[in-house]
mmCIF file of C-alpha atoms and ligand atoms in Angstrom:
data_model
loop_
_atom_site.group_PDB
_atom_site.id
_atom_site.type_symbol
_atom_site.label_atom_id
_atom_site.label_comp_id
_atom_site.label_asym_id
_atom_site.label_seq_id
_atom_site.Cartn_x
_atom_site.Cartn_y
_atom_site.Cartn_z
ATOM 1 C CA MET H 1 11.727 -47.253 33.002
ATOM 2 C CA ALA H 2 14.848 -45.128 33.146
ATOM 3 C CA GLN H 3 16.378 -45.476 30.106
ATOM 4 C CA LYS H 4 12.163 -45.347 28.708
ATOM 5 C CA ARG H 5 12.663 -41.368 31.063
ATOM 6 C CA ARG H 6 15.804 -40.995 29.587
ATOM 7 C CA ARG H 7 15.083 -40.986 25.298
ATOM 8 C CA LYS H 8 11.735 -38.112 26.278
ATOM 9 C CA ARG H 9 13.893 -35.880 28.392
ATOM 10 C CA ARG H 10 16.174 -36.015 24.560
ATOM 11 C CA LYS H 11 13.732 -35.866 22.840
ATOM 12 C CA ARG H 12 12.164 -32.589 24.345
ATOM 13 C CA ARG H 13 15.370 -31.377 23.851
ATOM 14 C CA GLY H 14 15.402 -31.535 19.995
ATOM 15 C CA CYS H 15 11.932 -29.933 20.602
ATOM 16 C CA GLY H 16 13.734 -26.824 22.335
ATOM 17 C CA LEU H 17 17.027 -26.641 20.073
ATOM 18 C CA LEU H 18 14.441 -26.591 16.618
ATOM 19 C CA LEU H 19 12.493 -23.567 18.512
ATOM 20 C CA GLY H 20 15.243 -21.622 19.364
ATOM 21 C CA LEU H 21 16.140 -21.934 15.455
ATOM 22 C CA MET H 22 12.872 -21.676 14.507
ATOM 23 C CA VAL H 23 12.392 -18.967 16.507
ATOM 24 C CA MET H 24 16.233 -17.273 15.751
ATOM 25 C CA ALA H 25 15.140 -17.381 11.670
ATOM 26 C CA GLY H 26 12.221 -15.576 12.245
ATOM 27 C CA VAL H 27 13.795 -12.264 14.009
ATOM 28 C CA ALA H 28 16.533 -12.751 11.842
ATOM 29 C CA PHE H 29 13.658 -12.760 9.358
ATOM 30 C CA GLY H 30 12.309 -9.020 10.740
ATOM 31 C CA ALA H 31 15.309 -7.269 11.484
ATOM 32 C CA TRP H 32 16.122 -8.236 7.953
ATOM 33 C CA ARG H 33 13.079 -7.203 6.607
ATOM 34 C CA LEU H 34 13.422 -3.691 9.009
ATOM 35 C CA LEU H 35 16.256 -2.852 7.140
ATOM 36 C CA LYS H 36 15.224 -3.596 3.848
ATOM 37 C CA ALA H 37 11.702 -1.283 4.381
ATOM 38 C CA PRO H 38 11.692 1.705 5.488
ATOM 39 C CA THR H 39 8.986 2.121 8.935
ATOM 40 C CA GLU H 40 8.896 6.167 7.839
ATOM 41 C CA GLY H 41 6.774 7.548 5.069
ATOM 42 C CA LEU H 42 8.130 8.457 1.426
ATOM 43 C CA TYR H 43 7.575 11.812 -0.686
ATOM 44 C CA PRO H 44 8.483 11.267 -4.049
ATOM 45 C CA GLU H 45 8.668 13.988 -5.796
ATOM 46 C CA ASP H 46 8.347 13.155 -8.998
ATOM 47 C CA VAL H 47 7.426 9.209 -10.104
ATOM 48 C CA LEU H 48 8.704 7.218 -12.380
ATOM 49 C CA GLY H 49 8.392 10.286 -14.807
ATOM 50 C CA VAL H 50 4.970 11.917 -13.384
ATOM 51 C CA PRO H 51 5.195 14.593 -10.777
ATOM 52 C CA VAL H 52 4.004 14.353 -7.230
ATOM 53 C CA TYR H 53 2.557 17.966 -5.230
ATOM 54 C CA THR H 54 2.380 16.918 -1.379
ATOM 55 C CA GLN H 55 0.364 19.473 0.436
ATOM 56 C CA LEU H 56 -0.173 17.163 3.538
ATOM 57 C CA ALA H 57 -3.742 16.993 5.165
ATOM 58 C CA PRO H 58 -3.821 19.454 8.532
ATOM 59 C CA GLU H 59 -1.941 17.333 11.961
ATOM 60 C CA GLY H 60 -4.947 16.488 13.357
ATOM 61 C CA ALA H 61 -7.647 17.363 10.466
ATOM 62 C CA GLN H 62 -10.687 14.972 10.757
ATOM 63 C CA ASN H 63 -9.230 12.679 7.404
ATOM 64 C CA ARG H 64 -5.674 12.586 9.399
ATOM 65 C CA PRO H 65 -6.336 10.619 12.177
ATOM 66 C CA GLY H 66 -2.001 10.741 12.636
ATOM 67 C CA THR H 67 -1.601 6.817 13.811
ATOM 68 C CA LYS H 68 1.333 5.349 12.631
ATOM 69 C CA ARG H 69 0.746 1.635 11.263
ATOM 70 C CA GLU H 70 3.287 -1.379 8.732
ATOM 71 C CA ILE H 71 2.244 -0.838 5.868
ATOM 72 C CA ARG H 72 1.037 -4.193 3.743
ATOM 73 C CA TYR H 73 -1.110 -3.287 1.220
ATOM 74 C CA ILE H 74 -1.997 -0.364 -1.777
ATOM 75 C CA VAL H 75 -6.066 0.148 -2.458
ATOM 76 C CA ILE H 76 -6.670 0.862 -5.217
ATOM 77 C CA HIS H 77 -9.755 2.983 -6.225
ATOM 78 C CA GLU H 78 -11.305 5.918 -8.249
ATOM 79 C CA THR H 79 -12.833 9.646 -6.881
ATOM 80 C CA GLY H 80 -16.602 8.232 -8.854
ATOM 81 C CA ASN H 81 -16.328 11.769 -10.154
ATOM 82 C CA THR H 82 -16.948 12.559 -13.438
ATOM 83 C CA ALA H 83 -17.229 16.035 -13.294
ATOM 84 C CA ALA H 84 -14.709 18.431 -15.542
ATOM 85 C CA GLY H 85 -12.389 19.570 -13.231
ATOM 86 C CA ALA H 86 -12.006 17.103 -10.657
ATOM 87 C CA ASP H 87 -8.279 16.493 -10.878
ATOM 88 C CA ALA H 88 -6.162 14.979 -8.756
ATOM 89 C CA ALA H 89 -5.001 18.767 -8.358
ATOM 90 C CA ALA H 90 -9.165 19.267 -6.552
ATOM 91 C CA HIS H 91 -9.156 15.964 -4.831
ATOM 92 C CA GLY H 92 -5.736 17.026 -2.622
ATOM 93 C CA GLN H 93 -6.609 20.662 -2.040
ATOM 94 C CA LEU H 94 -9.904 18.657 -0.822
ATOM 95 C CA GLU H 95 -8.296 17.005 1.142
ATOM 96 C CA ALA H 96 -5.462 19.774 2.112
ATOM 97 C CA LYS H 97 -8.066 21.475 3.792
ATOM 98 C CA GLY H 98 -8.853 18.840 6.205
ATOM 99 C CA GLY H 99 -10.815 15.959 3.173
ATOM 100 C CA GLU H 100 -15.193 15.845 4.443
ATOM 101 C CA GLY H 101 -15.219 13.858 6.598
ATOM 102 C CA THR H 102 -13.223 11.324 7.933
ATOM 103 C CA THR H 103 -13.372 9.480 4.492
ATOM 104 C CA GLY H 104 -9.301 9.868 3.656
ATOM 105 C CA TRP H 105 -6.547 8.942 0.866
ATOM 106 C CA HIS H 106 -3.244 8.994 0.464
ATOM 107 C CA TYR H 107 -3.030 9.909 -2.737
ATOM 108 C CA THR H 108 -4.980 11.297 -5.825
ATOM 109 C CA VAL H 109 -3.894 10.897 -9.639
ATOM 110 C CA ASP H 110 -4.413 11.942 -12.377
ATOM 111 C CA ASP H 111 -3.522 12.041 -16.273
ATOM 112 C CA THR H 112 -0.945 13.956 -15.862
ATOM 113 C CA GLU H 113 0.403 14.020 -12.147
ATOM 114 C CA VAL H 114 -0.513 12.747 -8.640
ATOM 115 C CA TRP H 115 -1.023 14.986 -5.631
ATOM 116 C CA HIS H 116 0.655 13.389 -2.093
ATOM 117 C CA SER H 117 -1.961 13.954 1.343
ATOM 118 C CA ILE H 118 -1.741 11.704 4.070
ATOM 119 C CA PRO H 119 1.406 11.040 5.170
ATOM 120 C CA ASP H 120 1.583 6.709 3.369
ATOM 121 C CA ASP H 121 2.828 5.317 7.424
ATOM 122 C CA GLU H 122 -0.362 7.391 8.806
ATOM 123 C CA VAL H 123 -3.750 5.833 9.076
ATOM 124 C CA ALA H 124 -6.666 6.878 6.537
ATOM 125 C CA TYR H 125 -10.295 6.068 6.240
ATOM 126 C CA HIS H 126 -10.536 4.812 2.660
ATOM 127 C CA ALA H 127 -11.817 1.255 2.898
ATOM 128 C CA GLY H 128 -14.073 1.093 4.317
ATOM 129 C CA ASP H 129 -13.893 -1.496 6.217
ATOM 130 C CA GLY H 130 -13.833 0.270 9.378
ATOM 131 C CA ALA H 131 -11.457 1.256 12.661
ATOM 132 C CA GLU H 132 -9.660 -1.944 13.127
ATOM 133 C CA GLY H 133 -9.857 -3.019 9.194
ATOM 134 C CA ASP H 134 -7.311 -4.173 7.140
ATOM 135 C CA GLY H 135 -7.777 -1.761 4.656
ATOM 136 C CA ASN H 136 -7.951 1.588 6.679
ATOM 137 C CA LEU H 137 -4.595 0.031 9.380
ATOM 138 C CA HIS H 138 -2.934 -0.690 6.402
ATOM 139 C CA GLY H 139 -3.897 0.519 3.278
ATOM 140 C CA ILE H 140 -2.303 3.266 0.874
ATOM 141 C CA GLY H 141 -4.856 4.448 -0.142
ATOM 142 C CA VAL H 142 -4.752 5.629 -4.377
ATOM 143 C CA GLU H 143 -7.741 7.516 -5.983
ATOM 144 C CA LEU H 144 -7.964 7.261 -9.777
ATOM 145 C CA CYS H 145 -9.368 11.092 -11.421
ATOM 146 C CA VAL H 146 -12.275 9.941 -14.026
ATOM 147 C CA ASN H 147 -13.641 12.977 -13.982
ATOM 148 C CA ALA H 148 -14.351 14.794 -18.158
ATOM 149 C CA GLY H 149 -11.344 16.286 -20.296
ATOM 150 C CA GLY H 150 -9.516 13.223 -17.807
ATOM 151 C CA ASP H 151 -7.757 10.527 -20.160
ATOM 152 C CA PHE H 152 -8.345 8.427 -17.518
ATOM 153 C CA GLU H 153 -5.348 5.698 -20.103
ATOM 154 C CA LYS H 154 -2.356 7.787 -19.150
ATOM 155 C CA THR H 155 -3.822 8.370 -15.308
ATOM 156 C CA PHE H 156 -4.039 4.685 -15.208
ATOM 157 C CA ASP H 157 -0.730 4.323 -17.346
ATOM 158 C CA ASN H 158 0.781 7.128 -13.710
ATOM 159 C CA ALA H 159 -1.281 5.144 -11.434
ATOM 160 C CA ALA H 160 0.809 2.255 -12.158
ATOM 161 C CA ARG H 161 3.817 4.626 -12.045
ATOM 162 C CA LEU H 162 2.876 5.416 -9.063
ATOM 163 C CA THR H 163 2.051 1.534 -7.184
ATOM 164 C CA GLY H 164 5.011 0.057 -8.947
ATOM 165 C CA TRP H 165 7.382 3.117 -7.334
ATOM 166 C CA LEU H 166 5.548 2.005 -3.885
ATOM 167 C CA MET H 167 6.342 -1.151 -4.307
ATOM 168 C CA ASN H 168 8.936 -0.595 -4.640
ATOM 169 C CA ALA H 169 10.389 1.489 -2.055
ATOM 170 C CA TYR H 170 8.037 -0.647 0.785
ATOM 171 C CA ASP H 171 8.942 -3.887 -0.377
ATOM 172 C CA LEU H 172 5.015 -4.763 -1.731
ATOM 173 C CA SER H 173 4.600 -7.521 -3.218
ATOM 174 C CA ALA H 174 2.160 -7.940 -6.549
ATOM 175 C CA ASP H 175 -0.884 -9.614 -4.487
ATOM 176 C CA GLN H 176 -0.142 -6.355 -1.748
ATOM 177 C CA VAL H 177 -1.922 -4.631 -4.185
ATOM 178 C CA LYS H 178 -5.879 -4.612 -3.695
ATOM 179 C CA GLU H 179 -8.857 -2.473 -4.858
ATOM 180 C CA HIS H 180 -10.964 -0.856 -2.971
ATOM 181 C CA TYR H 181 -14.077 -4.316 -3.330
ATOM 182 C CA ASP H 182 -11.528 -6.650 -2.021
ATOM 183 C CA PHE H 183 -11.889 -4.731 2.279
ATOM 184 C CA SER H 184 -15.274 -3.868 2.003
ATOM 185 C CA GLY H 185 -17.538 -4.668 -1.608
ATOM 186 C CA LYS H 186 -17.645 -1.776 -3.207
ATOM 187 C CA ASN H 187 -18.132 -1.840 -6.797
ATOM 188 C CA CYS H 188 -13.933 0.487 -6.978
ATOM 189 C CA PRO H 189 -12.410 1.024 -8.843
ATOM 190 C CA GLN H 190 -15.261 0.918 -10.973
ATOM 191 C CA THR H 191 -14.295 1.099 -14.243
ATOM 192 C CA ILE H 192 -11.045 -1.173 -14.366
ATOM 193 C CA ARG H 193 -13.456 -3.430 -11.969
ATOM 194 C CA GLU H 194 -16.586 -3.159 -14.818
ATOM 195 C CA ASN H 195 -13.434 -3.875 -17.403
ATOM 196 C CA GLY H 196 -12.132 -6.396 -16.151
ATOM 197 C CA ARG H 197 -8.499 -4.650 -16.566
ATOM 198 C CA MET H 198 -7.399 -5.582 -12.154
ATOM 199 C CA GLU H 199 -4.786 -7.978 -14.205
ATOM 200 C CA GLU H 200 -3.614 -5.569 -16.485
ATOM 201 C CA PHE H 201 -2.763 -2.765 -13.593
ATOM 202 C CA VAL H 202 -1.234 -5.094 -10.984
ATOM 203 C CA ALA H 203 1.145 -6.795 -14.098
ATOM 204 C CA LEU H 204 1.716 -2.973 -15.350
ATOM 205 C CA ALA H 205 2.299 -1.808 -12.109
ATOM 206 C CA GLU H 206 4.860 -4.601 -11.461
ATOM 207 C CA GLN H 207 7.229 -3.607 -14.534
ATOM 208 C CA TYR H 208 6.773 -0.419 -13.099
ATOM 209 C CA ALA H 209 8.292 -1.587 -9.517
ATOM 210 C CA GLN H 210 11.157 -3.125 -12.018
ATOM 211 C CA GLN H 211 12.377 -0.004 -13.015
ATOM 212 C CA ALA H 212 12.251 1.834 -9.981
ATOM 213 C CA LYS H 213 14.795 -0.892 -8.958
ATOM 214 C CA ALA H 214 16.338 -0.893 -11.607
ATOM 215 C CA GLN H 215 16.688 3.246 -11.478
ATOM 216 C CA GLU H 216 18.178 3.000 -7.895
ATOM 217 C CA ASP H 217 20.742 0.693 -8.900
HETATM 218 ZN ZN1 LIG U 301 -12.251 3.152 -3.259
#
């Protein structure tokens, strides 16, 4: 009887040791991630040759709730605005004025430039999945312009450059690059989806992430 009890106790001690090791490994991995990925938002002036203009939405504006968060995704959108002149500057200037309604997003990309409107480490409502949704809470919203007269192929490439730069900067993998559709079922980014080009986009972004990493080394 006494022997049996002792054996039981030894087994429990073994479990405790294993649990302790797992917790230590978890803490070490967490610390490594924190050291590797910045926790503050970054403000690039250029992403792999594409100029970035930063004009942030005012603090307290309806499109900028100001809630700090952990970055887990890059969420790809298209503006759906096919009017001539509906380019990155037009969307960026609208965001800088506080936008229309509570919708907000971090970057707008066209065929020549990028506009940065919300700090990457702050929540914005672009993914259509509500105040507790993963896309809104943890996604960097990237809008691709589809304006008449714009060169969509160039916009596609510029957005992949921005996405690759962000993947490298925040240590995000290809499966963390999402469509707006993934969070709310909206048909967005529409032309990319309808032409079956999301895989191509992510593969290109991954190439640019490697280029961004090589530039750092
Ligand atoms: Zn969208």
